Amino acid sequence: MTRHYSALSLFKEGLRGQKGWQKAWRSPAPKPRYDILIIGGGGHGLATAYYLAKVHNIRNIAVIEKGWLGGGNTGRNTTVVRSNYFFPESTELYDLALRLYETLGREINYNIMLSQRGIMTLAHSEADMEMAARTVNAMQINGTDAELFGIEDVRRVLPLLNVSPQARYPVFGGVWQGRAGTARHDAVAWGYARAADRLGVDIIQTCEVEEFLIEGGRCRGVKTSLGEIRAERTGMVVAGHSSHLAAKAGFRLPITSYALQACVSEPIKPVLDTVVLSPGTGVYASQSDKGELVVGGALDRVPSYGQRGNLPVLEDVVTGLLEMFPSFRQLRLMRQWAGIVDVTPDSSPILGESPLPGLFLNCGWGTGGFKAIPAGGTLLAHLLATGKHHDVSRPFDLDRFSRGRLIDEAAGSGIAH
Amino acid sequence: MQLFPCPFCGPRSESEFHFGGDAGNHRPEGFRDVTDSEWTAYLYERNNPRGAANEIWMHMACGEVFRMERDTVDHRVAQSFVLGEGGDNGGMA
């Protein structure tokens, strides 16, 4: 059986008719008891399991998932990875993720197709340029890469962009982060799942949480559609459904769930080799390796668990894209979809123990969870293994809402929600 | 395009409306006697239900605030109410 992925194993399997490939992960029945149970088989949940096994050497772990692996927001995002935030706490967090992404493919022997093609966040006025300079300064001081681009630099990296002075949102320059880019979203989930499974983690799909087992005021596991599963510590990593499960555990969260939609065009030859975001139109775009333009915009402003986008926002996104790239006018849209994102009041995530002792949270990533997967996994694994915060996760504890220590990236880095 | 029923203007496009939070989320009275956890609950914690929801909305065209009962999964609107009418908690007022 072939376990290791390489050009040589691909060649050897080619000679044998591709019959020797081992399944990427097992599908075991759940055991009645684990040391640590993780609810949610998306990127963050699977990464948590992997780092628990790899870094903390805890092997008696299960990940349970109500649907299929990576079928929630991990499979519905626009695959952008970046760390262009304003506050030092955020840069610590998101740059940790980006650094881990840079070596992840080799570490887990899975090609996540990381492409550090850079992200261009446009500035549409002189005032925008001053804010761009402030953002670049903050990013550099916080220790990540950033460059202030003028209009000539923008023209160079985005030759098809409408930079006419008559444009609805004229372009003056912007913030460039060269280490940002895209990664194959499904591969991140599958790669972590395969690596965690190798280390003995049980990954159990189509297993839905029905209620929490609460004894002596502590979370002792969950009752699922496949029976009771007990654990010393439980991690809840369910993104847009965090409030729904929190209600079952008896507490509320500072989260509102919204649909965030995206769409792709038909595939065309390479025309766009960076990620571009226009705060004016609220639209961002990149081109996938298959040639499709991957386009996203703002949230649907109606709280929802519906996993589908509404028409007004799709109209805004498409008209915004055509404002930016008039030459895309003849393209046809192939697919449009939505994921349910968990938006917090300060647009920063929540990491830490929940109000129910023994139950730990990784949620509140809002529209930006994919880029943070390696960090979210690392930090929740640290919490679950030690019961204590990592220095990087401490500022993101739920207690920031009662202490008044919000990390307001909506204001800081201009997240569009 | 979904139509939401404004109790004053009738059915109008969803894009004319602004979500205003959970119905019944009253500002705690008592000033200094209000605890941090009560303020946190009022300011930040949300019901965010999956399914039947009871919410405050504003119709930005007429500027009126009202209560709406709808489903957050299938997006069906059950009914909308003028504040202070329509039983249980009337939202506020």
Short mmCIF file of C-alpha atoms in Angstrom, two decimals:
data_model
loop_
_atom_site.label_atom_id
_atom_site.label_comp_id
_atom_site.label_asym_id
_atom_site.label_seq_id
_atom_site.Cartn_x
_atom_site.Cartn_y
_atom_site.Cartn_z
CA MET A 1 0.00 0.00 0.00
CA THR A 2 1.25 3.49 -0.83
CA ARG A 3 1.02 5.94 2.03
CA HIS A 4 3.53 8.66 1.22
CA TYR A 5 2.67 11.21 -1.45
CA SER A 6 5.55 12.05 -3.82
CA ALA A 7 6.39 12.17 -7.51
CA LEU A 8 8.07 8.80 -7.11
CA SER A 9 5.05 7.14 -5.48
CA LEU A 10 2.82 8.65 -8.17
CA PHE A 11 5.08 7.14 -10.84
CA LYS A 12 5.17 3.74 -9.13
CA GLU A 13 1.39 3.70 -8.68
CA GLY A 14 1.04 4.68 -12.33
CA LEU A 15 2.86 1.48 -13.26
CA ARG A 16 0.51 -0.52 -10.99
CA GLY A 17 -2.69 1.04 -12.33
CA GLN A 18 -3.18 3.34 -9.28
CA LYS A 19 -4.52 0.38 -7.28
CA GLY A 20 -2.22 0.61 -4.25
CA TRP A 21 -3.25 3.93 -2.73
CA GLN A 22 -4.22 3.69 0.90
CA LYS A 23 -7.32 5.54 2.07
CA ALA A 24 -6.36 9.00 3.35
CA TRP A 25 -8.11 8.39 6.68
CA ARG A 26 -10.03 5.59 8.43
CA SER A 27 -13.73 5.81 9.30
CA PRO A 28 -13.85 4.20 12.74
CA ALA A 29 -16.92 3.79 14.95
CA PRO A 30 -16.79 6.17 17.92
CA LYS A 31 -15.37 4.84 21.18
CA PRO A 32 -17.40 5.60 24.32
CA ARG A 33 -14.59 7.67 25.83
CA TYR A 34 -11.73 9.89 24.66
CA ASP A 35 -9.25 12.16 26.39
CA ILE A 36 -10.26 14.99 24.12
CA LEU A 37 -13.27 15.38 21.85
CA ILE A 38 -13.46 17.96 19.09
CA ILE A 39 -16.83 18.97 17.67
CA GLY A 40 -16.52 20.09 14.06
CA GLY A 41 -14.52 18.51 11.23
CA GLY A 42 -13.61 21.65 9.36
CA GLY A 43 -10.11 23.06 9.00
CA HIS A 44 -9.88 24.43 12.54
CA GLY A 45 -11.21 21.24 14.18
CA LEU A 46 -8.96 18.92 12.17
CA ALA A 47 -5.93 21.17 12.72
CA THR A 48 -6.67 21.15 16.46
CA ALA A 49 -6.64 17.34 16.47
CA TYR A 50 -3.42 17.24 14.45
CA TYR A 51 -1.53 19.65 16.75
CA LEU A 52 -2.85 17.89 19.89
CA ALA A 53 -1.38 14.63 18.61
CA LYS A 54 1.79 16.09 17.08
CA VAL A 55 2.80 18.81 19.54
CA HIS A 56 1.19 17.61 22.80
CA ASN A 57 1.48 13.88 22.13
CA ILE A 58 -2.15 13.19 23.10
CA ARG A 59 -3.42 10.38 20.87
CA ASN A 60 -6.81 9.41 22.33
CA ILE A 61 -8.75 12.06 20.41
CA ALA A 62 -11.90 12.11 18.29
CA VAL A 63 -13.17 14.67 15.82
CA ILE A 64 -16.91 14.44 15.18
CA GLU A 65 -18.57 16.13 12.22
CA LYS A 66 -22.31 16.27 11.50
CA GLY A 67 -21.79 16.38 7.71
CA TRP A 68 -18.62 15.66 5.74
CA LEU A 69 -15.08 16.92 6.33
CA GLY A 70 -14.56 20.49 5.22
CA GLY A 71 -18.18 20.77 4.04
CA GLY A 72 -18.88 23.98 5.95
CA ASN A 73 -16.93 27.19 5.63
CA THR A 74 -13.65 25.38 4.93
CA GLY A 75 -15.08 24.34 1.57
CA ARG A 76 -16.98 27.58 0.93
CA ASN A 77 -14.41 30.35 1.37
CA THR A 78 -12.40 32.14 -1.31
CA THR A 79 -9.07 30.52 -0.24
CA VAL A 80 -7.24 33.75 0.61
CA VAL A 81 -4.48 33.67 3.24
CA ARG A 82 -3.02 36.94 4.60
CA SER A 83 -2.08 38.71 7.84
CA ASN A 84 -2.75 42.37 7.01
CA TYR A 85 -4.40 43.40 10.27
CA PHE A 86 -3.91 46.50 12.40
CA PHE A 87 -3.53 45.55 16.06
CA PRO A 88 -0.42 43.75 17.44
CA GLU A 89 -2.60 40.96 18.92
CA SER A 90 -4.11 40.29 15.50
CA THR A 91 -0.76 40.26 13.69
CA GLU A 92 0.60 37.77 16.28
CA LEU A 93 -2.37 35.53 15.56
CA TYR A 94 -2.74 35.77 11.79
CA ASP A 95 0.98 35.87 11.05
CA LEU A 96 1.43 32.72 13.14
CA ALA A 97 -1.12 31.13 10.80
CA LEU A 98 0.61 32.41 7.67
CA ARG A 99 4.03 31.21 8.88
CA LEU A 100 2.60 27.76 9.61
CA TYR A 101 0.93 27.71 6.17
CA GLU A 102 4.32 28.42 4.58
CA THR A 103 5.69 25.06 5.78
CA LEU A 104 2.48 23.07 6.11
CA GLY A 105 2.51 21.19 2.82
CA ARG A 106 5.91 19.64 3.55
CA GLU A 107 5.08 19.02 7.21
CA ILE A 108 1.92 17.01 6.52
CA ASN A 109 3.02 15.58 3.15
CA TYR A 110 0.01 17.08 1.38
CA ASN A 111 0.10 19.67 -1.37
CA ILE A 112 -2.04 22.55 -0.12
CA MET A 113 -1.13 24.51 -3.26
CA LEU A 114 -0.03 27.57 -1.32
CA SER A 115 0.56 30.40 -3.77
CA GLN A 116 2.03 33.53 -2.18
CA ARG A 117 0.95 35.80 -4.99
CA GLY A 118 0.36 38.86 -2.81
CA ILE A 119 -2.75 40.84 -1.90
CA MET A 120 -3.42 44.39 -3.05
CA THR A 121 -5.84 46.39 -0.90
CA LEU A 122 -6.68 49.48 -2.92
CA ALA A 123 -6.87 53.08 -1.74
CA HIS A 124 -9.43 55.25 -3.53
CA SER A 125 -8.64 58.77 -2.29
CA GLU A 126 -5.90 60.89 -0.70
CA ALA A 127 -7.47 60.16 2.69
CA ASP A 128 -7.45 56.42 1.90
CA MET A 129 -3.74 56.74 1.08
CA GLU A 130 -3.07 58.22 4.52
CA MET A 131 -4.94 55.32 6.12
CA ALA A 132 -3.00 52.90 3.88
CA ALA A 133 0.28 54.41 5.12
CA ARG A 134 -0.94 54.00 8.71
CA THR A 135 -1.82 50.35 8.05
CA VAL A 136 1.57 49.67 6.41
CA ASN A 137 3.39 51.29 9.34
CA ALA A 138 1.36 49.27 11.86
CA MET A 139 1.99 46.01 10.00
CA GLN A 140 5.72 46.65 9.75
CA ILE A 141 6.00 47.64 13.41
CA ASN A 142 4.05 44.50 14.34
CA GLY A 143 6.58 42.43 12.43
CA THR A 144 4.91 41.36 9.21
CA ASP A 145 5.56 42.41 5.63
CA ALA A 146 3.75 45.33 4.05
CA GLU A 147 4.49 47.90 1.38
CA LEU A 148 2.76 51.14 0.45
CA PHE A 149 2.06 51.06 -3.29
CA GLY A 150 1.53 54.12 -5.46
CA ILE A 151 -0.51 54.13 -8.63
CA GLU A 152 2.38 52.96 -10.84
CA ASP A 153 2.95 49.91 -8.62
CA VAL A 154 -0.77 49.11 -8.79
CA ARG A 155 -0.73 49.35 -12.58
CA ARG A 156 2.24 46.97 -12.66
CA VAL A 157 0.61 44.21 -10.58
CA LEU A 158 -2.95 44.74 -11.87
CA PRO A 159 -2.74 45.67 -15.56
CA LEU A 160 -6.45 45.00 -16.19
CA LEU A 161 -7.70 47.12 -13.26
CA ASN A 162 -9.70 50.22 -14.16
CA VAL A 163 -7.47 53.02 -12.80
CA SER A 164 -9.08 55.78 -14.85
CA PRO A 165 -9.56 59.07 -12.96
CA GLN A 166 -13.16 58.88 -14.17
CA ALA A 167 -13.74 55.53 -12.41
CA ARG A 168 -16.49 55.47 -9.79
CA TYR A 169 -13.73 54.65 -7.27
CA PRO A 170 -10.48 56.06 -8.68
CA VAL A 171 -7.30 54.26 -7.58
CA PHE A 172 -4.53 56.19 -5.81
CA GLY A 173 -2.42 53.23 -4.59
CA GLY A 174 -2.84 50.82 -1.73
CA VAL A 175 -1.42 48.32 0.74
CA TRP A 176 0.56 45.40 -0.64
CA GLN A 177 1.31 42.27 1.36
CA GLY A 178 3.53 40.06 -0.76
CA ARG A 179 3.47 36.97 1.48
CA ALA A 180 -0.31 36.78 1.25
CA GLY A 181 -1.95 34.61 -1.37
CA THR A 182 -4.20 31.61 -1.78
CA ALA A 183 -4.18 27.95 -0.74
CA ARG A 184 -6.35 25.04 -1.82
CA HIS A 185 -9.09 25.04 0.84
CA ASP A 186 -10.19 21.39 0.55
CA ALA A 187 -6.56 20.26 0.63
CA VAL A 188 -6.04 22.00 3.97
CA ALA A 189 -8.94 20.06 5.54
CA TRP A 190 -7.97 16.77 3.86
CA GLY A 191 -4.27 17.19 4.62
CA TYR A 192 -4.86 17.84 8.31
CA ALA A 193 -7.38 14.96 8.45
CA ARG A 194 -4.90 12.54 6.89
CA ALA A 195 -2.05 13.69 9.13
CA ALA A 196 -4.21 13.51 12.28
CA ASP A 197 -5.53 10.06 11.34
CA ARG A 198 -1.93 8.83 10.94
CA LEU A 199 -1.28 9.92 14.51
CA GLY A 200 -4.24 7.87 15.73
CA VAL A 201 -7.03 10.47 15.81
CA ASP A 202 -10.51 9.03 15.18
CA ILE A 203 -12.38 11.10 12.60
CA ILE A 204 -16.10 10.36 12.67
CA GLN A 205 -18.34 11.89 10.00
CA THR A 206 -22.16 12.15 9.93
CA CYS A 207 -22.16 12.28 13.73
CA GLU A 208 -24.28 15.16 15.01
CA VAL A 209 -24.27 16.55 18.55
CA GLU A 210 -27.72 16.29 20.15
CA GLU A 211 -26.90 17.52 23.64
CA PHE A 212 -24.02 18.09 26.04
CA LEU A 213 -23.37 15.76 28.97
CA ILE A 214 -23.16 18.13 31.93
CA GLU A 215 -22.30 16.60 35.31
CA GLY A 216 -21.23 18.48 38.41
CA GLY A 217 -21.31 21.72 36.43
CA ARG A 218 -18.73 20.44 33.92
CA CYS A 219 -18.94 19.33 30.31
CA ARG A 220 -18.25 15.57 30.29
CA GLY A 221 -18.82 14.94 26.59
CA VAL A 222 -21.78 14.86 24.24
CA LYS A 223 -24.75 12.76 23.26
CA THR A 224 -24.65 12.30 19.49
CA SER A 225 -26.67 10.68 16.74
CA LEU A 226 -24.21 7.75 17.16
CA GLY A 227 -24.54 7.55 20.95
CA GLU A 228 -22.78 9.04 23.95
CA ILE A 229 -19.15 10.08 23.65
CA ARG A 230 -17.39 11.07 26.88
CA ALA A 231 -14.26 13.17 27.15
CA GLU A 232 -12.22 15.01 29.78
CA ARG A 233 -12.15 18.11 27.64
CA THR A 234 -14.26 19.08 24.66
CA GLY A 235 -13.49 21.64 21.95
CA MET A 236 -16.31 23.29 20.00
CA VAL A 237 -15.21 24.40 16.53
CA VAL A 238 -18.41 24.92 14.59
CA ALA A 239 -18.15 28.46 13.11
CA GLY A 240 -21.60 29.76 12.11
CA HIS A 241 -23.38 27.20 14.29
CA SER A 242 -21.58 28.22 17.51
CA SER A 243 -24.61 30.00 19.00
CA HIS A 244 -26.82 27.04 18.17
CA LEU A 245 -24.58 24.60 20.09
CA ALA A 246 -23.92 27.16 22.85
CA ALA A 247 -27.68 27.27 23.50
CA LYS A 248 -27.60 23.49 24.04
CA ALA A 249 -24.73 23.99 26.50
CA GLY A 250 -26.69 26.69 28.34
CA PHE A 251 -24.96 29.95 27.44
CA ARG A 252 -25.11 32.71 24.84
CA LEU A 253 -22.25 34.10 22.74
CA PRO A 254 -21.51 37.56 21.34
CA ILE A 255 -22.07 36.20 17.84
CA THR A 256 -24.51 36.81 15.01
CA SER A 257 -24.60 34.33 12.11
CA TYR A 258 -24.76 35.70 8.58
CA ALA A 259 -24.47 34.24 5.10
CA LEU A 260 -21.29 35.22 3.27
CA GLN A 261 -21.47 34.43 -0.42
CA ALA A 262 -18.97 33.99 -3.20
CA CYS A 263 -19.07 33.07 -6.86
CA VAL A 264 -16.80 31.86 -9.65
CA SER A 265 -16.77 32.66 -13.34
CA GLU A 266 -16.15 30.23 -16.16
CA PRO A 267 -12.44 29.35 -16.45
CA ILE A 268 -10.30 31.61 -18.62
CA LYS A 269 -6.59 31.97 -19.37
CA PRO A 270 -4.42 33.67 -16.70
CA VAL A 271 -5.38 37.34 -16.32
CA LEU A 272 -5.02 38.06 -12.61
CA ASP A 273 -2.00 36.81 -10.65
CA THR A 274 -2.61 38.48 -7.28
CA VAL A 275 -5.52 38.88 -4.89
CA VAL A 276 -7.15 42.30 -5.13
CA LEU A 277 -9.57 43.97 -2.70
CA SER A 278 -11.35 47.25 -3.35
CA PRO A 279 -12.79 48.83 -0.20
CA GLY A 280 -14.78 51.14 -2.48
CA THR A 281 -16.77 48.44 -4.24
CA GLY A 282 -16.44 46.03 -1.32
CA VAL A 283 -15.36 43.35 -3.81
CA TYR A 284 -12.28 41.13 -3.85
CA ALA A 285 -11.13 38.72 -6.51
CA SER A 286 -8.44 36.26 -7.46
CA GLN A 287 -8.00 33.67 -10.19
CA SER A 288 -7.92 30.00 -9.31
CA ASP A 289 -5.43 27.54 -10.78
CA LYS A 290 -8.28 26.21 -12.92
CA GLY A 291 -8.72 29.70 -14.38
CA GLU A 292 -11.99 30.65 -12.70
CA LEU A 293 -12.25 34.13 -11.24
CA VAL A 294 -13.13 33.70 -7.57
CA VAL A 295 -15.13 36.70 -6.40
CA GLY A 296 -16.53 37.73 -3.05
CA GLY A 297 -17.94 40.74 -1.28
CA ALA A 298 -19.82 41.81 1.81
CA LEU A 299 -22.10 39.82 4.09
CA ASP A 300 -25.80 39.43 3.40
CA ARG A 301 -27.16 41.81 6.03
CA VAL A 302 -29.89 39.39 7.15
CA PRO A 303 -28.99 37.01 10.02
CA SER A 304 -29.18 33.53 8.53
CA TYR A 305 -28.38 29.85 8.84
CA GLY A 306 -29.57 29.26 5.25
CA GLN A 307 -26.19 28.58 3.51
CA ARG A 308 -27.30 30.45 0.39
CA GLY A 309 -26.75 34.01 -0.71
CA ASN A 310 -29.37 36.63 -1.52
CA LEU A 311 -29.70 38.48 -4.81
CA PRO A 312 -29.05 42.11 -3.71
CA VAL A 313 -25.55 41.28 -2.47
CA LEU A 314 -24.74 39.17 -5.55
CA GLU A 315 -25.78 42.16 -7.70
CA ASP A 316 -23.51 44.46 -5.69
CA VAL A 317 -20.60 42.03 -6.02
CA VAL A 318 -20.97 41.57 -9.78
CA THR A 319 -21.45 45.28 -10.51
CA GLY A 320 -18.49 46.09 -8.24
CA LEU A 321 -16.29 43.56 -10.06
CA LEU A 322 -17.21 45.04 -13.45
CA GLU A 323 -16.46 48.53 -12.13
CA MET A 324 -12.98 47.28 -11.22
CA PHE A 325 -12.42 45.11 -14.31
CA PRO A 326 -14.58 46.24 -17.25
CA SER A 327 -12.97 43.53 -19.40
CA PHE A 328 -14.68 40.81 -17.32
CA ARG A 329 -18.07 41.98 -18.65
CA GLN A 330 -18.52 39.06 -21.04
CA LEU A 331 -17.71 36.34 -18.53
CA ARG A 332 -20.43 34.01 -17.35
CA LEU A 333 -20.84 33.09 -13.71
CA MET A 334 -20.61 29.35 -13.15
CA ARG A 335 -21.45 28.89 -9.49
CA GLN A 336 -22.59 30.94 -6.52
CA TRP A 337 -22.83 29.72 -2.93
CA ALA A 338 -22.72 30.87 0.70
CA GLY A 339 -21.37 29.81 4.07
CA ILE A 340 -22.68 30.78 7.50
CA VAL A 341 -20.13 32.93 9.29
CA ASP A 342 -19.98 33.76 13.00
CA VAL A 343 -19.56 37.51 13.33
CA THR A 344 -18.44 39.09 16.63
CA PRO A 345 -18.90 42.76 17.61
CA ASP A 346 -15.15 43.48 17.18
CA SER A 347 -14.54 41.24 14.14
CA SER A 348 -11.98 39.22 16.12
CA PRO A 349 -12.25 35.53 17.01
CA ILE A 350 -13.05 33.93 20.35
CA LEU A 351 -10.56 31.40 21.78
CA GLY A 352 -10.73 30.05 25.32
CA GLU A 353 -12.76 28.13 27.85
CA SER A 354 -16.52 28.63 27.58
CA PRO A 355 -18.83 29.54 30.49
CA LEU A 356 -19.36 25.75 30.80
CA PRO A 357 -16.11 24.41 32.35
CA GLY A 358 -14.48 21.65 30.30
CA LEU A 359 -15.87 23.04 27.03
CA PHE A 360 -13.45 25.18 25.00
CA LEU A 361 -14.27 27.56 22.16
CA ASN A 362 -12.70 28.30 18.80
CA CYS A 363 -15.22 30.52 16.99
CA GLY A 364 -16.07 34.06 15.93
CA TRP A 365 -13.71 34.14 12.94
CA GLY A 366 -16.47 35.76 10.93
CA THR A 367 -15.50 36.16 7.30
CA GLY A 368 -11.84 35.26 7.85
CA GLY A 369 -11.52 31.79 9.32
CA PHE A 370 -9.74 29.96 6.52
CA LYS A 371 -6.55 32.03 6.68
CA ALA A 372 -6.29 31.35 10.41
CA ILE A 373 -6.68 27.56 10.40
CA PRO A 374 -3.11 26.59 11.45
CA ALA A 375 -3.12 29.18 14.26
CA GLY A 376 -6.65 28.34 15.42
CA GLY A 377 -5.66 24.67 15.57
CA THR A 378 -2.39 25.36 17.37
CA LEU A 379 -4.01 27.59 19.98
CA LEU A 380 -7.08 25.45 20.69
CA ALA A 381 -4.79 22.41 20.95
CA HIS A 382 -2.75 24.30 23.55
CA LEU A 383 -5.90 25.20 25.49
CA LEU A 384 -7.26 21.64 25.37
CA ALA A 385 -3.93 20.06 26.33
CA THR A 386 -2.96 22.42 29.14
CA GLY A 387 -6.26 24.02 30.17
CA LYS A 388 -4.46 27.37 29.86
CA HIS A 389 -4.10 30.07 27.27
CA HIS A 390 -1.17 30.36 24.89
CA ASP A 391 0.19 33.95 24.99
CA VAL A 392 -1.17 34.50 21.48
CA SER A 393 -4.73 33.37 22.32
CA ARG A 394 -5.03 35.15 25.70
CA PRO A 395 -6.30 38.50 24.28
CA PHE A 396 -9.01 36.66 22.35
CA ASP A 397 -10.70 35.11 25.39
CA LEU A 398 -14.46 35.56 25.80
CA ASP A 399 -13.73 37.70 28.87
CA ARG A 400 -12.68 40.62 26.66
CA PHE A 401 -16.36 41.54 26.27
CA SER A 402 -16.89 42.03 30.00
CA ARG A 403 -13.43 43.59 30.51
CA GLY A 404 -14.01 46.05 27.68
CA ARG A 405 -10.75 44.99 25.97
CA LEU A 406 -12.13 44.55 22.48
CA ILE A 407 -9.75 44.07 19.54
CA ASP A 408 -11.72 46.06 17.03
CA GLU A 409 -10.41 45.04 13.64
CA ALA A 410 -13.61 46.35 12.01
CA ALA A 411 -12.32 49.82 12.83
CA GLY A 412 -8.60 48.92 12.82
CA SER A 413 -8.18 47.24 9.46
CA GLY A 414 -11.50 48.17 7.88
CA ILE A 415 -13.12 44.74 7.69
CA ALA A 416 -16.32 45.30 5.78
CA HIS A 417 -18.77 44.15 8.42
CA MET B 1 -34.95 39.43 -3.82
CA GLN B 2 -36.96 38.84 -0.67
CA LEU B 3 -39.82 41.11 0.42
CA PHE B 4 -40.09 42.01 4.11
CA PRO B 5 -43.39 43.38 5.44
CA CYS B 6 -43.06 46.84 7.00
CA PRO B 7 -46.12 47.29 9.25
CA PHE B 8 -46.40 50.84 7.93
CA CYS B 9 -45.44 50.58 4.24
CA GLY B 10 -46.32 46.97 3.38
CA PRO B 11 -44.03 44.54 1.51
CA ARG B 12 -40.71 46.12 0.49
CA SER B 13 -37.33 44.88 -0.76
CA GLU B 14 -35.02 43.34 1.88
CA SER B 15 -32.31 45.83 0.95
CA GLU B 16 -34.41 48.66 2.48
CA PHE B 17 -34.23 47.07 5.94
CA HIS B 18 -31.65 47.13 8.70
CA PHE B 19 -31.35 44.43 11.37
CA GLY B 20 -31.70 45.86 14.88
CA GLY B 21 -31.05 42.89 17.17
CA ASP B 22 -33.05 40.59 19.43
CA ALA B 23 -36.55 41.67 20.44
CA GLY B 24 -36.79 42.04 24.20
CA ASN B 25 -33.13 43.02 24.74
CA HIS B 26 -33.89 45.80 27.20
CA ARG B 27 -31.26 48.21 28.49
CA PRO B 28 -30.58 47.35 32.14
CA GLU B 29 -32.00 49.90 34.57
CA GLY B 30 -30.19 50.95 37.73
CA PHE B 31 -27.00 52.62 36.48
CA ARG B 32 -24.29 51.81 39.08
CA ASP B 33 -26.15 48.75 40.38
CA VAL B 34 -25.91 47.04 36.97
CA THR B 35 -23.17 44.38 37.04
CA ASP B 36 -20.52 43.86 34.35
CA SER B 37 -22.13 40.58 33.35
CA GLU B 38 -25.53 42.27 32.92
CA TRP B 39 -23.97 44.94 30.71
CA THR B 40 -22.13 42.26 28.73
CA ALA B 41 -25.35 40.33 28.20
CA TYR B 42 -27.17 43.47 27.03
CA LEU B 43 -24.39 44.90 24.86
CA TYR B 44 -22.85 41.81 23.31
CA GLU B 45 -24.57 38.46 23.90
CA ARG B 46 -27.10 37.50 21.25
CA ASN B 47 -29.78 34.81 20.95
CA ASN B 48 -28.80 34.18 17.31
CA PRO B 49 -31.30 31.30 17.01
CA ARG B 50 -31.25 28.67 14.30
CA GLY B 51 -34.92 28.58 13.26
CA ALA B 52 -37.68 30.75 14.75
CA ALA B 53 -36.43 34.27 15.53
CA ASN B 54 -38.04 37.31 17.14
CA GLU B 55 -36.19 40.42 16.01
CA ILE B 56 -36.20 44.20 15.82
CA TRP B 57 -35.80 45.69 12.34
CA MET B 58 -35.76 49.19 10.91
CA HIS B 59 -37.35 50.07 7.59
CA MET B 60 -34.83 52.65 6.44
CA ALA B 61 -37.18 54.14 3.83
CA CYS B 62 -39.75 55.31 6.40
CA GLY B 63 -37.42 55.24 9.41
CA GLU B 64 -39.80 53.16 11.53
CA VAL B 65 -38.62 50.44 13.90
CA PHE B 66 -40.75 47.30 14.27
CA ARG B 67 -40.70 43.68 15.41
CA MET B 68 -40.58 40.77 12.98
CA GLU B 69 -40.94 37.03 13.54
CA ARG B 70 -39.17 34.95 10.90
CA ASP B 71 -37.20 31.75 10.39
CA THR B 72 -33.41 32.05 10.04
CA VAL B 73 -33.05 28.80 8.07
CA ASP B 74 -35.76 29.02 5.38
CA HIS B 75 -36.10 32.84 5.68
CA ARG B 76 -39.93 32.67 5.82
CA VAL B 77 -41.44 35.68 7.56
CA ALA B 78 -44.28 34.77 9.94
CA GLN B 79 -45.44 38.27 10.77
CA SER B 80 -44.32 41.78 11.58
CA PHE B 81 -45.71 43.98 14.32
CA VAL B 82 -45.85 47.62 15.32
CA LEU B 83 -43.83 47.89 18.54
CA GLY B 84 -45.93 47.39 21.65
CA GLU B 85 -48.51 45.34 19.73
CA GLY B 86 -48.78 41.68 18.82
CA GLY B 87 -48.55 39.90 22.14
CA ASP B 88 -45.69 38.39 24.14
CA ASN B 89 -43.11 41.06 24.70
CA GLY B 90 -43.74 43.54 21.92
CA GLY B 91 -40.01 43.99 21.54
CA MET B 92 -39.65 47.15 23.51
CA ALA B 93 -41.92 50.18 24.07
#
